[in-house]
CSV table of C-alpha atoms in Angstrom, one decimal:
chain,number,residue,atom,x,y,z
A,25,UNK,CA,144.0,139.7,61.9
A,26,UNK,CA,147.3,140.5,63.5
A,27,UNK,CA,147.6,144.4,63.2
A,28,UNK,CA,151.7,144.4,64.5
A,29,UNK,CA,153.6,141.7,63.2
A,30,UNK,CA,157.1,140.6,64.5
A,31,UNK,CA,158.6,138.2,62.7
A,32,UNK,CA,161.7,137.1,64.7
A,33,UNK,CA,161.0,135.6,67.8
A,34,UNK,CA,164.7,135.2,68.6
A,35,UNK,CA,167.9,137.3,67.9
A,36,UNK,CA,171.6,136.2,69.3
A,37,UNK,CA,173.9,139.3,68.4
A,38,UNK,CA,177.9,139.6,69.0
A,39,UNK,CA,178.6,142.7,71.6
A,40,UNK,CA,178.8,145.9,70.0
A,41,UNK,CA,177.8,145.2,66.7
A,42,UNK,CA,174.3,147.0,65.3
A,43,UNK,CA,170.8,144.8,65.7
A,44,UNK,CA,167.5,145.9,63.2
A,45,UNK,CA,164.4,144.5,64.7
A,46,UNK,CA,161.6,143.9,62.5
A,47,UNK,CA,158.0,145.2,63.0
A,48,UNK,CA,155.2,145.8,60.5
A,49,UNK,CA,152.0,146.9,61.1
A,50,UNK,CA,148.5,147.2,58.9
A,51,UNK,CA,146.0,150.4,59.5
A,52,UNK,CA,144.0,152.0,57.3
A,53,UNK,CA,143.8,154.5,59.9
A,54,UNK,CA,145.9,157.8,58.3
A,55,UNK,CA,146.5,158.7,62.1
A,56,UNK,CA,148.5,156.3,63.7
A,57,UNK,CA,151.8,156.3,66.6
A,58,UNK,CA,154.1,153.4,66.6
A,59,UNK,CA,156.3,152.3,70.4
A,60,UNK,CA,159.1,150.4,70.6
A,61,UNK,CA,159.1,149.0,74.3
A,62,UNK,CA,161.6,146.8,76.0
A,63,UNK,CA,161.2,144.5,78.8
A,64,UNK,CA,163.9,142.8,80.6
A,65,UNK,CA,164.2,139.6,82.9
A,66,UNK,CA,162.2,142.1,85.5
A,67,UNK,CA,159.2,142.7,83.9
A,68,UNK,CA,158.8,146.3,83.5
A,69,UNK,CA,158.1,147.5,79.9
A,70,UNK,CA,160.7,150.3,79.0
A,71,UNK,CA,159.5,152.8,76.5
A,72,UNK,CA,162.3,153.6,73.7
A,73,UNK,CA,161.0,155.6,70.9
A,74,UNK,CA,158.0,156.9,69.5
A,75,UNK,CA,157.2,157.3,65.4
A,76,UNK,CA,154.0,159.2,64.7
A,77,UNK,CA,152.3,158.6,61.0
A,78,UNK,CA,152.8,162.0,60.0
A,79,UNK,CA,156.5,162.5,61.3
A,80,UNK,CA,158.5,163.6,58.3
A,81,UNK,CA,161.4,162.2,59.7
A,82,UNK,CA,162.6,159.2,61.4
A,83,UNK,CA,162.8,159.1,65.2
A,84,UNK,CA,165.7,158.6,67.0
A,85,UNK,CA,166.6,158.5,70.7
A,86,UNK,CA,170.1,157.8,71.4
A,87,UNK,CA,171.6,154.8,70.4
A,88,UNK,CA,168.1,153.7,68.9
A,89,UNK,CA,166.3,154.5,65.9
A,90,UNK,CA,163.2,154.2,64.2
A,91,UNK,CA,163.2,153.3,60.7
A,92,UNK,CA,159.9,154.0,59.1
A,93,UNK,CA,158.6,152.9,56.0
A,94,UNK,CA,155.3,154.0,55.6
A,95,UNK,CA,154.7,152.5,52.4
A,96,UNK,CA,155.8,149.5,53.2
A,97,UNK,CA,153.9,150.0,56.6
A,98,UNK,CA,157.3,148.8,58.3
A,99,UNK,CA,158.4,150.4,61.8
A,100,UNK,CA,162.1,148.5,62.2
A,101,UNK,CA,164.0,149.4,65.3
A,102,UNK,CA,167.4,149.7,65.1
A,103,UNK,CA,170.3,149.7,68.1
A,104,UNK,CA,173.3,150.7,67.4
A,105,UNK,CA,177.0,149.4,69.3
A,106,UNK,CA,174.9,146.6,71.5
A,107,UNK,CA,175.6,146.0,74.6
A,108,UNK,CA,175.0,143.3,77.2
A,109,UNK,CA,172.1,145.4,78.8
A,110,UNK,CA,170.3,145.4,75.7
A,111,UNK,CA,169.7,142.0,76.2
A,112,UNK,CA,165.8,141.5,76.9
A,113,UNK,CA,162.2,141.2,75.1
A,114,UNK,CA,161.5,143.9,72.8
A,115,UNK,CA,158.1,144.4,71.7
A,116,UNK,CA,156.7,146.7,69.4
A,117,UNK,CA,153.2,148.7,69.1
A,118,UNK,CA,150.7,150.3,67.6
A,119,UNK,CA,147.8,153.2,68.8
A,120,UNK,CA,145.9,153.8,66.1
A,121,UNK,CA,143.1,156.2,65.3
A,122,UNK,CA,142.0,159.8,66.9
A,123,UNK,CA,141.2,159.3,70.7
A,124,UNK,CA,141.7,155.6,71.0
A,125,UNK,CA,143.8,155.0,74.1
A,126,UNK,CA,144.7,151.2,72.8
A,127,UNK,CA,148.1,150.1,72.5
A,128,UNK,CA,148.0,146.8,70.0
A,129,UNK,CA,151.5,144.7,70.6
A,130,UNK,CA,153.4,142.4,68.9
A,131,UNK,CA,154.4,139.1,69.9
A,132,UNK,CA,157.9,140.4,70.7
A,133,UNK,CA,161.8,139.7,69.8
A,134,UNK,CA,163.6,138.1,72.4
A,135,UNK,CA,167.1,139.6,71.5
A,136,UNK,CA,170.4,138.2,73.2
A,137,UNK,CA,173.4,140.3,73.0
A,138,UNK,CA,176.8,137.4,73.5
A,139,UNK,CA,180.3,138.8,74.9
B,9,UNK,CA,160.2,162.1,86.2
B,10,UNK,CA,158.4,159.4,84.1
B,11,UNK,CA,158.4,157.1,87.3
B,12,UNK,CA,155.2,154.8,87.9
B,13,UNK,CA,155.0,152.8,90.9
B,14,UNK,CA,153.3,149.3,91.7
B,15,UNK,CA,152.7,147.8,95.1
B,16,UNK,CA,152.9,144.8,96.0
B,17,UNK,CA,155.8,143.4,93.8
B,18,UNK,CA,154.5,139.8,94.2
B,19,UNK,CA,151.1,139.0,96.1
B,20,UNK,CA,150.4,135.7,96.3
B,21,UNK,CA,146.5,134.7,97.2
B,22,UNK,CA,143.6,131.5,97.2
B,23,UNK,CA,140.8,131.6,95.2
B,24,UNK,CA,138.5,133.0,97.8
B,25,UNK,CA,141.2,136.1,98.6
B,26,UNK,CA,140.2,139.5,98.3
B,27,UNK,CA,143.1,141.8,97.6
B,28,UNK,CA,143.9,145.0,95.6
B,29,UNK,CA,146.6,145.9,93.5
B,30,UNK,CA,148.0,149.5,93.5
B,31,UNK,CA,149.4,152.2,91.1
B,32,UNK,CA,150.5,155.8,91.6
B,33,UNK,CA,151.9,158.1,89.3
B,34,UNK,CA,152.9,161.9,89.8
B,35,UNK,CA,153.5,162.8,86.7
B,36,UNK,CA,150.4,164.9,86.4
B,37,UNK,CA,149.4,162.5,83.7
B,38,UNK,CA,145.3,162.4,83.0
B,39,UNK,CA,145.1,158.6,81.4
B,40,UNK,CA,145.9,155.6,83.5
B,41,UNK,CA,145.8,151.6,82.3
B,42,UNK,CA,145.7,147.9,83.5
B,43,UNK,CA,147.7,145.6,81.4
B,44,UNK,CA,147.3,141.7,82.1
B,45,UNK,CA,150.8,139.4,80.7
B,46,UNK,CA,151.2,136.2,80.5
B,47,UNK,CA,154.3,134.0,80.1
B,48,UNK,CA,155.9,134.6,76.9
B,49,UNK,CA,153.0,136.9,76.0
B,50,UNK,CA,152.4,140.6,74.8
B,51,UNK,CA,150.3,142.5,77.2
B,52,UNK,CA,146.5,142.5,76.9
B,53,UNK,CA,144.6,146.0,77.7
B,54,UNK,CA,142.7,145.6,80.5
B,55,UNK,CA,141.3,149.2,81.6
B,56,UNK,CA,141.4,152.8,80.9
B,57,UNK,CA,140.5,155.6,83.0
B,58,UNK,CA,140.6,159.1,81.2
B,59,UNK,CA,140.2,162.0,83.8
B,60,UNK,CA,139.5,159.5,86.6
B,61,UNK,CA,136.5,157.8,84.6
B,62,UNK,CA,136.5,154.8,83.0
B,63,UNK,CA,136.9,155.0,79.4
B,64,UNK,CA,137.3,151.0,78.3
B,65,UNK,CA,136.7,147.7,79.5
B,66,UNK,CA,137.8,145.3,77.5
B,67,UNK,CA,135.5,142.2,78.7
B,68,UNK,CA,137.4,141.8,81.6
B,69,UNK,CA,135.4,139.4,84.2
B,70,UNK,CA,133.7,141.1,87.0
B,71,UNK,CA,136.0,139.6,89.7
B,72,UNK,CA,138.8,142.7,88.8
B,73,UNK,CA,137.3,145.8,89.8
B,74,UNK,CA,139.1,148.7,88.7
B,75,UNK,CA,139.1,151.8,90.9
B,76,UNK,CA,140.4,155.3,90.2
B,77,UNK,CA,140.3,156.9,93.5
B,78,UNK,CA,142.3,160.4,92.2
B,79,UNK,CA,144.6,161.2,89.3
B,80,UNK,CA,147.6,160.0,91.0
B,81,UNK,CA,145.9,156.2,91.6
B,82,UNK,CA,144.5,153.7,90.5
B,83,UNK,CA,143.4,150.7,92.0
B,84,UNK,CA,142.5,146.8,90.6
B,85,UNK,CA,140.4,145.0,93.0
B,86,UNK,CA,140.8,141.4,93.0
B,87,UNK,CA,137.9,138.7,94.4
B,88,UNK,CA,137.4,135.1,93.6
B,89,UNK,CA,140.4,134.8,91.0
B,90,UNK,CA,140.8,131.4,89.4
B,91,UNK,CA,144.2,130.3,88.8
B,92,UNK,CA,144.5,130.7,85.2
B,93,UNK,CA,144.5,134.8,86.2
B,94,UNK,CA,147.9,133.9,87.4
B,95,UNK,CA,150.2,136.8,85.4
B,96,UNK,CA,152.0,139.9,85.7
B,97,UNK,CA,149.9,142.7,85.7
B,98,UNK,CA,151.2,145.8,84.5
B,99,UNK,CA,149.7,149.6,85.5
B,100,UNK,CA,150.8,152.9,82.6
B,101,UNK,CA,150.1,156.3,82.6
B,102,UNK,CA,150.3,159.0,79.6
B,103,UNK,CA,149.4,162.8,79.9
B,104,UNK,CA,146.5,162.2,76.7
B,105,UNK,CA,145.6,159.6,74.9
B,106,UNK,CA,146.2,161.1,71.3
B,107,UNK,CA,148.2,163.5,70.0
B,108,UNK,CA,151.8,163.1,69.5
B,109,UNK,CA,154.9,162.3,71.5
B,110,UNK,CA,155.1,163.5,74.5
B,111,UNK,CA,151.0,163.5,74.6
B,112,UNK,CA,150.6,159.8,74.2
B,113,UNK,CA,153.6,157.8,75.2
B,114,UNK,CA,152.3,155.1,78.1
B,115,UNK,CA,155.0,154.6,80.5
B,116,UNK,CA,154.8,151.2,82.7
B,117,UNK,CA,155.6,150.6,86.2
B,118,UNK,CA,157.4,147.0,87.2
B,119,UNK,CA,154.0,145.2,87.5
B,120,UNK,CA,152.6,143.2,90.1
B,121,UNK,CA,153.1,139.4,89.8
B,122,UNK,CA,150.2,137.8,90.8
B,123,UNK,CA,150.0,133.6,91.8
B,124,UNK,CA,146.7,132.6,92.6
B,125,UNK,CA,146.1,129.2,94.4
């Protein structure tokens, strides 16, 4: 069973306007982290944020942000004023349980930011 | 510093090849990771080493041989590859593996492409 589930494969967004990506994720682990990494043309996988399962408040790291629904077991990234550098893949994960070292990906968002 | 380095950037090799990848990190971080990526694809845990010893295979065949030679490297021995093992593979490091933040954030190097023959 897919444990992180992104359901847009694609996203074409006008410069400087904001860009939600989706993510949700099933556990029945109470101890979980969520990742948002992105990965350009290049290949290297760029961490941006980090959500743990019992952060009270939503993460946020710059121009990103982390909008977790827990109850909804939904883990959106959101990037405000886009720009042309944004454009890559963005794929989101999961580490769940005490002392596993796994990181569980999904498929990814390919997101293209137009002039 | 959250820099990981991989060496070589692209190796290219035959099937009967023997060559090694390489990762170093001085980050003082204790966990280290192979990733394998195909086209188009998520990466696919490989290996972990935890305090230079290996913590998980993940049924990877016995022609990658993982090697942890110090806390600063690791090493992926490669012998006999078919093509199909063709990908980009990808090393990461974290201080812990649990924990929070700062304790178990995996940060990647640029990956090795590999084209095997």
């Amino acid at each position: 069973a897919q444990k992180i589930t992104q359901t847009q494969p694609g996203m074409f967004v006008q410069e400087k306007e904001a860009v939600t990506l989706d993510c949700t994720y099933d556990t029945s682990d109470p101890s979980y982290g969520l990742f948002w990494y992105k990965q350009p043309s290049s290949g290297e996988m760029i961490f941006l944020i980090y959500q743990g399962s019992y952060d009270q408040q939503n993460a946020t790291e710059g121009r990103y942000s982390l909008n977790f629904q827990k109850a909804r077991k939904s883990a959106n990234l959101v990037i405000s004023a886009s720009q042309l550098g944004d454009s890559a893949m963005y794929f989101c994960a999961m580490r769940e349980g005490g002392g596993a070292q796994k990181l569980v990906f999904g498929q990814g968002t390919r997101l293209t930011i137009n002039p | 510093d959250t820099e990981v380095t991989q060496t070589p950037k692209h190796l290219v090799m035959g099937m009967t090849n023997k060559k090694s990848l390489k990762c170093e990190q001085h980050m003082g971080h204790r966990a280290m990771y192979w990733y394998k990526q195909k086209a188009k694809k998520p990466p696919e845990l490989m290996f972990v080493y935890s305090y230079e010893k290996l913590s998980i295979n993940e049924s990877v065949p016995s022609r990658f041989s993982p090697e942890c030679p110090n806390s600063s490297l690791l090493n992926l021995h490669l012998h006999a590859l078919q093509p199909e093992d063709s990908a980009l593979y990808l090393c990461a490091s974290s201080q812990e593996y649990f924990g929070g933040k700062a304790e178990e954030t995996q940060y990647f190097g640029p990956g090795t492409r590999l084209l095997v023959l």
